[in-house]
Amino acid sequence: MIWDEEFETMPREALESLQAYRLRKIAERVYATVPFYKEAFDRAKVHPSRIKSLDDLKRLPFTNKTDLRDNYPFKLFTLPLHEVVRIHASSGTTGKPTVVGYTRRDIDTWSSLMARTLSCAGVQKGDVVQNAYGYGLFTGGLGFHYGSEKLGATVIPISGGNTKRQIMIMEDFGSTVLVCTPSYALTIAEAMDEMGVTKDRLKLRIGIFGAEPWSRNMRQQVEARLGIQAVDIYGLSEVIGPGVSVECIEAQNGLHIFEDHFIPEVIDPDTGDALPFGEEGELVFTTLTKEAFPVIRYRTKDITRLFPEPCRCGRTHVRMDRVTGRTDDMLIIRGVNFFPSQIESLLMNIDGLEPHYQIIVRREGTLDTLEVRIEVNEAVFSDEIRKLEALEKKVTSECKEILGISARIKLVEPKTLQRFEGKATRVIDERKIQ
């Protein structure tokens, strides 16, 4: 079902005309109310009155996370605090948190976008949504909560953690939709096995998973173990939270970006130049309808590509590929660049391995080393030593072939690596500690 047919299926020419109008309005707004943007626009020698078309977007300056932190907590708000009804913030684990605000109208817009998102993922009125995203300053929990209610679904605000209770609630309350991180979905599946709860005892039919990069192979694992269709979702607090883009249930092939509210770009992360459709680079967003905290050309650091081909679901908005990594998560080992998701894709294609792994980077003398710890399944672990050695050799060989560097592969017992209730931490870079 399409939630907002007028806008989601808008012809391209009309959509771009709407975007250009909203872009000029939002540029005028931030220029008039936020000193940071006025100074940045003046430095770039561009005045909002000179924005005539979408082509003028590239003349506007970028905004990045450092700018948000430098203006902590409220200096990027376009309105006084008494007109802001909600504040969310990042965890601030790597510095000052980034703070975002919402007016009443922003909350209504966000709720509608989340209802649109859930509908795109196949959720309907009457579904029971088990919301295992965290509530609080993180936008995930409340975003899904308000969107589910707007749609007319029944929401269970269980938040993350307490996995056995999650499963009990899922079975007893008849949850039909699970929303959480993909790694936590696998943790739930694992706990179901331990409890003897089979997927046919549940009514689950859809999972909406995001907040961390995950591979197509992991999707297959989640779908098989939970008996659902798994849909990828994307969002970030700086732009609005969840509700920026989502896969449709019909195709599960690329995430529809809601372009009537957000203009996406993909740029070369080194030069800042815009890249054509299909080329991989850093994702950049400009918000068009937010009141309290709009952003202009916000550099997300997420790596993806855009493709404009029509989708069989009927939506006309451009789609983004699943995020393969972040510019700040990219590992460089002995001059070779790669993302953890590449290792995940490799591991998921080898029988006997579980989807739980950890990457450890060290510096030994002047040489960087890569160690990958991978859980094996129970059958493999109880097998003969020579078979384990053969599996380890196979993984080592395929890592070398795909990544182009040697990695020390260490197969470990089932259920010995850390599990995560929220975003999974896959990489331990010990070089940063030294």
Coordinates of C-alpha atoms in Angstrom, one line a residue:
M1 CA 0.0 0.0 0.0
I2 CA 1.2 3.5 -0.8
W3 CA 0.6 5.9 2.2
D4 CA 0.8 9.2 0.4
E5 CA 0.1 8.5 -3.3
E6 CA 0.1 12.1 -4.5
F7 CA 3.7 12.6 -3.4
E8 CA 5.2 9.2 -3.5
T9 CA 4.2 8.7 -7.2
M10 CA 4.7 12.3 -8.3
P11 CA 6.1 12.7 -11.8
R12 CA 9.8 13.6 -11.9
E13 CA 9.3 17.1 -13.4
A14 CA 6.7 18.0 -10.8
L15 CA 8.8 16.6 -8.0
E16 CA 11.9 18.6 -9.0
S17 CA 9.8 21.7 -9.3
L18 CA 8.6 21.2 -5.7
Q19 CA 12.1 20.5 -4.5
A20 CA 13.4 23.7 -6.1
Y21 CA 10.7 25.8 -4.4
R22 CA 11.2 24.2 -1.0
L23 CA 15.0 24.5 -1.3
R24 CA 14.8 28.2 -1.9
K25 CA 12.5 28.6 1.1
I26 CA 14.6 26.6 3.4
A27 CA 17.8 28.4 2.3
E28 CA 16.1 31.8 3.0
R29 CA 15.0 30.5 6.4
V30 CA 18.4 29.3 7.6
Y31 CA 20.2 32.4 6.2
A32 CA 17.8 34.7 8.1
T33 CA 17.8 32.9 11.4
V34 CA 21.1 31.0 11.9
P35 CA 24.4 32.9 12.0
F36 CA 26.4 29.8 11.1
Y37 CA 24.5 29.4 7.8
K38 CA 24.6 33.1 7.0
E39 CA 28.4 33.2 7.4
A40 CA 28.8 29.9 5.4
F41 CA 26.6 31.2 2.6
D42 CA 28.5 34.5 2.5
R43 CA 31.8 32.8 2.4
A44 CA 30.6 30.7 -0.5
K45 CA 29.3 33.9 -2.1
V46 CA 25.8 32.6 -2.6
H47 CA 22.6 34.4 -1.5
P48 CA 19.3 32.4 -1.1
S49 CA 17.6 34.9 -3.5
R50 CA 19.8 33.6 -6.3
I51 CA 18.7 30.0 -6.0
K52 CA 16.5 29.4 -9.1
S53 CA 16.8 25.7 -9.7
L54 CA 18.1 22.4 -8.2
D55 CA 21.4 23.0 -10.1
D56 CA 22.1 25.8 -7.6
L57 CA 22.3 23.3 -4.8
K58 CA 25.9 22.5 -5.6
R59 CA 26.8 26.1 -4.9
L60 CA 25.7 25.8 -1.3
P61 CA 28.3 24.9 1.4
F62 CA 28.4 21.6 3.1
T63 CA 27.5 21.0 6.8
N64 CA 29.2 18.3 8.8
K65 CA 29.1 16.8 12.2
T66 CA 31.9 19.1 13.5
D67 CA 29.7 22.1 12.6
L68 CA 26.9 20.6 14.7
R69 CA 29.2 20.1 17.6
D70 CA 30.7 23.5 17.3
N71 CA 27.2 25.0 17.6
Y72 CA 26.3 22.8 20.6
P73 CA 23.6 22.6 21.8
F74 CA 21.0 24.9 20.2
K75 CA 22.8 27.4 17.9
L76 CA 21.6 25.7 14.7
F77 CA 18.0 25.9 15.7
T78 CA 16.0 28.3 13.5
L79 CA 13.5 29.0 16.3
P80 CA 13.6 29.9 20.0
L81 CA 13.6 27.0 22.4
H82 CA 10.1 27.6 23.6
E83 CA 8.8 26.7 20.1
V84 CA 10.7 23.4 20.2
V85 CA 8.6 20.6 21.7
R86 CA 11.2 17.7 21.4
I87 CA 14.9 17.3 21.6
H88 CA 17.0 14.3 20.6
A89 CA 20.7 13.8 20.7
S90 CA 23.5 11.4 19.7
S91 CA 25.3 9.4 22.4
G92 CA 28.3 11.7 22.2
T93 CA 30.8 8.8 22.7
T94 CA 33.3 10.5 20.4
G95 CA 32.8 14.1 21.7
K96 CA 30.0 16.5 22.3
P97 CA 26.6 15.0 21.3
T98 CA 24.8 16.4 18.2
V99 CA 21.5 17.9 19.3
V100 CA 18.4 18.1 17.1
G101 CA 15.1 19.8 17.8
Y102 CA 11.5 19.3 16.6
T103 CA 8.6 21.7 16.5
R104 CA 5.0 20.3 16.8
R105 CA 4.8 20.5 13.0
D106 CA 8.1 18.6 12.7
I107 CA 6.8 15.8 14.9
D108 CA 3.7 15.6 12.7
T109 CA 5.8 15.5 9.6
W110 CA 8.1 12.8 11.1
S111 CA 5.1 10.7 12.2
S112 CA 3.6 10.9 8.7
L113 CA 7.0 10.0 7.1
M114 CA 7.3 7.0 9.5
A115 CA 3.7 5.9 8.6
R116 CA 4.8 6.2 5.0
T117 CA 7.9 4.1 5.8
L118 CA 6.0 1.4 7.6
S119 CA 3.4 1.2 4.8
C120 CA 6.2 1.0 2.2
A121 CA 7.6 -2.0 4.2
G122 CA 4.3 -3.7 4.0
V123 CA 2.9 -2.9 7.5
Q124 CA -0.9 -2.3 7.6
K125 CA -3.5 -1.2 10.1
G126 CA -4.1 -4.2 12.4
D127 CA -0.5 -5.3 12.5
V128 CA 1.2 -5.6 15.9
V129 CA 4.6 -3.9 15.8
Q130 CA 7.2 -5.0 18.3
N131 CA 9.4 -2.0 18.7
A132 CA 12.8 -3.2 20.0
Y133 CA 14.6 0.0 19.1
G134 CA 15.8 2.0 22.1
Y135 CA 13.6 4.8 23.4
G136 CA 15.1 8.0 24.8
L137 CA 17.4 10.5 23.2
F138 CA 18.0 8.0 20.3
T139 CA 15.4 8.7 17.6
G140 CA 14.8 5.1 16.6
G141 CA 12.3 4.1 19.3
L142 CA 10.0 7.1 19.3
G143 CA 10.2 7.4 15.5
F144 CA 8.7 3.9 15.0
H145 CA 6.3 4.4 17.9
Y146 CA 4.6 7.5 16.5
G147 CA 4.6 6.2 12.9
S148 CA 3.0 2.9 13.9
E149 CA 0.3 4.8 15.8
K150 CA -0.3 7.1 12.9
L151 CA -0.6 4.1 10.6
G152 CA -3.2 2.5 12.9
A153 CA -1.0 -0.4 13.9
T154 CA -0.7 -1.7 17.5
V155 CA 2.7 -0.8 18.8
I156 CA 4.5 -2.7 21.7
P157 CA 7.1 -0.3 23.1
I158 CA 9.3 -3.0 24.5
S159 CA 12.6 -1.2 23.6
G160 CA 15.9 -3.3 23.3
G161 CA 17.3 -6.0 25.6
N162 CA 15.8 -8.7 27.8
T163 CA 15.7 -11.0 24.8
K164 CA 13.9 -14.0 26.4
R165 CA 11.1 -11.6 27.4
Q166 CA 11.0 -10.2 23.9
I167 CA 10.3 -13.7 22.6
M168 CA 7.7 -14.4 25.2
I169 CA 5.9 -11.2 24.3
M170 CA 6.3 -11.9 20.6
E171 CA 4.5 -15.2 21.0
D172 CA 1.9 -14.2 23.6
F173 CA 0.9 -10.9 22.0
G174 CA 1.0 -12.1 18.4
S175 CA 3.6 -9.6 17.1
T176 CA 3.5 -9.5 13.3
V177 CA 6.3 -7.0 12.7
L178 CA 9.7 -6.8 14.4
V179 CA 11.8 -3.6 14.3
C180 CA 15.3 -3.5 15.6
T181 CA 19.0 -3.7 14.4
P182 CA 19.7 -6.6 12.2
S183 CA 22.3 -8.0 14.5
Y184 CA 19.8 -8.0 17.4
A185 CA 17.3 -9.8 15.1
L186 CA 19.9 -12.6 14.9
T187 CA 20.4 -12.6 18.6
I188 CA 16.7 -13.0 19.0
A189 CA 16.7 -15.9 16.5
E190 CA 19.6 -17.5 18.5
A191 CA 17.7 -17.2 21.8
M192 CA 14.6 -18.7 20.2
D193 CA 16.7 -21.8 19.4
E194 CA 17.9 -22.0 23.0
M195 CA 14.3 -21.7 24.3
G196 CA 12.9 -24.2 21.8
V197 CA 10.6 -21.6 20.2
T198 CA 10.2 -22.3 16.6
K199 CA 9.3 -19.7 14.0
D200 CA 6.0 -21.4 13.2
R201 CA 4.8 -20.6 16.8
L202 CA 5.1 -16.9 16.0
K203 CA 2.9 -14.7 13.7
L204 CA 5.9 -12.6 12.5
R205 CA 5.7 -11.7 8.8
I206 CA 7.9 -8.6 8.4
G207 CA 11.1 -7.3 10.0
I208 CA 12.3 -3.7 9.5
F209 CA 16.0 -3.5 10.3
G210 CA 18.5 -0.6 10.2
A211 CA 20.9 1.6 12.3
E212 CA 23.9 -0.4 11.1
P213 CA 25.3 -1.6 7.8
W214 CA 24.2 -5.2 7.0
S215 CA 24.7 -7.4 4.0
R216 CA 22.3 -9.2 1.7
N217 CA 23.6 -12.5 3.0
M218 CA 22.7 -11.4 6.5
R219 CA 19.2 -10.6 5.2
Q220 CA 18.8 -14.2 4.0
Q221 CA 19.9 -15.5 7.4
V222 CA 17.4 -13.3 9.2
E223 CA 14.6 -14.2 6.9
A224 CA 15.3 -17.9 7.1
R225 CA 15.6 -18.1 10.9
L226 CA 12.6 -15.9 11.7
G227 CA 10.4 -16.8 8.8
I228 CA 9.8 -13.2 7.6
Q229 CA 10.5 -10.7 4.9
A230 CA 13.3 -8.4 6.1
V231 CA 13.3 -4.8 4.9
D232 CA 16.2 -2.3 5.1
I233 CA 15.6 1.1 6.6
Y234 CA 17.8 4.2 6.7
G235 CA 17.7 7.4 8.7
L236 CA 19.8 9.6 10.9
S237 CA 19.0 12.0 13.7
E238 CA 20.6 15.0 12.0
V239 CA 18.2 14.6 9.0
I240 CA 15.1 13.6 10.9
G241 CA 15.7 10.1 12.4
P242 CA 14.3 6.9 10.8
G243 CA 11.9 7.8 7.9
V244 CA 14.5 9.1 5.4
S245 CA 14.3 6.0 3.2
V246 CA 13.2 2.4 3.2
E247 CA 12.9 -0.6 0.9
C248 CA 9.5 -1.5 -0.5
I249 CA 8.2 -4.9 0.4
E250 CA 7.4 -5.6 -3.3
A251 CA 11.0 -5.4 -4.6
Q252 CA 13.3 -5.3 -1.6
N253 CA 15.8 -3.7 -4.0
G254 CA 17.0 -0.3 -2.9
L255 CA 15.6 2.2 -0.4
H256 CA 13.2 4.8 -1.7
I257 CA 14.3 8.2 -0.5
F258 CA 11.4 10.5 0.3
E259 CA 12.5 13.3 -2.0
D260 CA 9.6 15.6 -1.4
H261 CA 11.3 16.1 2.1
F262 CA 15.0 15.4 1.4
I263 CA 17.3 16.1 -1.5
P264 CA 20.0 13.4 -1.7
E265 CA 23.4 13.7 -3.3
V266 CA 26.3 11.3 -3.6
I267 CA 29.7 13.0 -3.7
D268 CA 33.3 12.1 -3.9
P269 CA 34.3 12.2 -0.2
D270 CA 37.8 13.6 -1.1
T271 CA 36.9 16.3 -3.6
G272 CA 33.3 17.1 -2.6
D273 CA 32.2 16.8 -6.3
A274 CA 28.8 15.4 -7.1
L275 CA 28.9 11.9 -8.6
P276 CA 26.5 10.6 -11.3
F277 CA 23.8 8.0 -10.6
G278 CA 25.2 4.5 -10.0
E279 CA 28.6 5.7 -8.7
E280 CA 29.5 4.9 -5.1
G281 CA 30.4 7.8 -2.8
E282 CA 29.4 9.7 0.4
L283 CA 25.7 10.4 0.9
V284 CA 24.7 14.0 1.5
F285 CA 21.2 15.3 2.5
T286 CA 19.4 18.7 2.4
T287 CA 16.2 18.8 4.4
L288 CA 13.3 20.6 2.8
T289 CA 10.5 20.7 5.3
K290 CA 11.9 20.7 8.8
E291 CA 11.2 23.8 10.9
A292 CA 13.4 23.7 14.0
F293 CA 16.5 22.0 12.7
P294 CA 16.9 22.0 8.9
V295 CA 20.3 21.0 7.5
I296 CA 21.9 22.1 4.3
R297 CA 24.1 19.6 2.4
Y298 CA 24.8 17.5 5.5
R299 CA 27.6 15.0 4.9
T300 CA 26.5 11.7 6.4
K301 CA 29.8 9.8 5.9
D302 CA 27.7 6.9 4.8
I303 CA 28.8 5.2 1.6
T304 CA 26.2 4.2 -1.0
R305 CA 25.0 5.0 -4.5
L306 CA 21.8 6.3 -6.0
F307 CA 19.8 4.8 -8.8
P308 CA 16.7 6.4 -10.5
E309 CA 15.2 3.5 -12.4
P310 CA 11.5 3.0 -11.9
C311 CA 10.4 0.5 -9.2
R312 CA 7.7 -2.0 -9.7
C313 CA 5.9 -0.7 -6.6
G314 CA 5.0 2.5 -8.5
R315 CA 6.9 4.9 -6.4
T316 CA 8.9 7.5 -8.4
H317 CA 11.5 8.6 -5.9
V318 CA 15.1 7.8 -6.4
R319 CA 16.5 4.8 -4.5
M320 CA 19.7 4.4 -2.6
D321 CA 21.7 1.2 -2.3
R322 CA 22.2 -0.3 1.1
V323 CA 24.9 1.5 3.0
T324 CA 28.2 -0.5 2.6
G325 CA 30.2 1.4 5.2
R326 CA 31.2 4.8 6.5
T327 CA 34.0 7.0 5.4
D328 CA 35.2 7.0 9.0
D329 CA 34.8 3.2 9.4
M330 CA 36.9 2.4 6.3
L331 CA 39.8 0.3 7.3
I332 CA 43.2 0.8 5.7
I333 CA 45.5 -2.1 6.2
R334 CA 48.9 -2.1 4.5
G335 CA 47.6 0.4 2.0
V336 CA 44.4 -1.6 1.1
N337 CA 41.0 0.0 1.7
F338 CA 38.0 -2.1 2.7
F339 CA 34.9 -2.0 4.9
P340 CA 33.8 -4.5 7.5
S341 CA 30.7 -5.3 5.5
Q342 CA 32.9 -6.9 2.8
I343 CA 34.2 -9.4 5.3
E344 CA 30.6 -10.0 6.5
S345 CA 29.5 -10.8 2.9
L346 CA 32.4 -13.2 2.5
L347 CA 31.7 -15.1 5.7
M348 CA 28.0 -15.5 5.0
N349 CA 28.8 -17.5 1.9
I350 CA 30.7 -20.2 3.7
D351 CA 28.9 -23.1 5.2
G352 CA 29.6 -23.8 8.9
L353 CA 30.1 -20.2 10.0
E354 CA 27.7 -18.2 12.2
P355 CA 27.0 -14.6 11.4
H356 CA 28.9 -13.4 14.4
Y357 CA 32.4 -12.0 13.9
Q358 CA 34.9 -9.5 15.2
I359 CA 37.7 -7.7 13.4
I360 CA 40.8 -6.8 15.3
V361 CA 43.4 -4.5 13.9
R362 CA 46.8 -4.2 15.5
R363 CA 50.2 -2.6 14.7
E364 CA 53.1 -5.0 15.2
G365 CA 56.3 -3.0 14.8
T366 CA 55.6 -1.0 11.6
L367 CA 53.2 -3.5 10.1
D368 CA 49.4 -3.4 10.5
T369 CA 47.8 -6.8 11.1
L370 CA 44.3 -8.0 10.7
E371 CA 42.7 -10.7 12.8
V372 CA 39.1 -12.0 12.1
R373 CA 37.4 -14.0 14.8
I374 CA 34.5 -16.0 13.6
E375 CA 32.0 -18.2 15.3
V376 CA 31.4 -21.7 13.8
N377 CA 28.2 -23.6 14.3
E378 CA 27.8 -26.5 16.7
A379 CA 28.1 -29.2 14.1
V380 CA 31.4 -27.8 12.8
F381 CA 32.8 -27.2 16.3
S382 CA 32.2 -30.8 17.4
D383 CA 33.8 -32.1 14.1
E384 CA 37.3 -33.4 13.7
I385 CA 40.3 -31.0 14.1
R386 CA 41.4 -31.5 10.6
K387 CA 38.0 -30.4 9.3
L388 CA 38.2 -27.2 11.4
E389 CA 41.7 -26.6 10.0
A390 CA 40.4 -27.1 6.5
L391 CA 37.6 -24.5 7.1
E392 CA 40.1 -22.1 8.6
K393 CA 42.3 -22.5 5.6
K394 CA 39.4 -21.9 3.2
V395 CA 38.3 -18.7 5.0
T396 CA 41.9 -17.4 5.0
S397 CA 42.2 -18.1 1.3
E398 CA 39.0 -16.4 0.4
C399 CA 39.8 -13.3 2.6
K400 CA 43.1 -13.0 0.7
E401 CA 41.4 -13.3 -2.7
I402 CA 38.6 -10.8 -2.0
L403 CA 40.4 -8.2 0.2
G404 CA 43.9 -8.5 -1.3
I405 CA 45.6 -8.8 2.0
S406 CA 46.3 -11.7 4.4
A407 CA 44.2 -12.0 7.6
R408 CA 44.8 -14.1 10.6
I409 CA 41.6 -16.2 10.8
K410 CA 40.6 -17.6 14.2
L411 CA 37.5 -19.8 14.4
V412 CA 36.0 -19.7 17.9
E413 CA 33.3 -21.7 19.8
P414 CA 29.6 -20.9 19.2
K415 CA 28.2 -18.1 21.3
T416 CA 31.5 -16.8 22.6
L417 CA 31.6 -13.4 20.8
Q418 CA 29.7 -10.5 22.3
R419 CA 26.1 -9.9 21.3
F420 CA 24.5 -6.5 20.9
E421 CA 21.1 -5.1 21.7
G422 CA 21.6 -2.0 19.5
K423 CA 24.3 -1.2 17.0
A424 CA 26.9 -4.0 16.7
T425 CA 30.6 -3.1 17.2
R426 CA 32.5 -5.3 14.8
V427 CA 35.9 -3.6 14.7
I428 CA 38.4 -3.2 17.5
D429 CA 41.2 -1.0 16.2
E430 CA 44.0 -1.3 18.8
R431 CA 46.1 1.1 16.8
K432 CA 44.1 4.0 18.1
I433 CA 44.9 3.0 21.7
Q434 CA 48.6 3.2 21.3

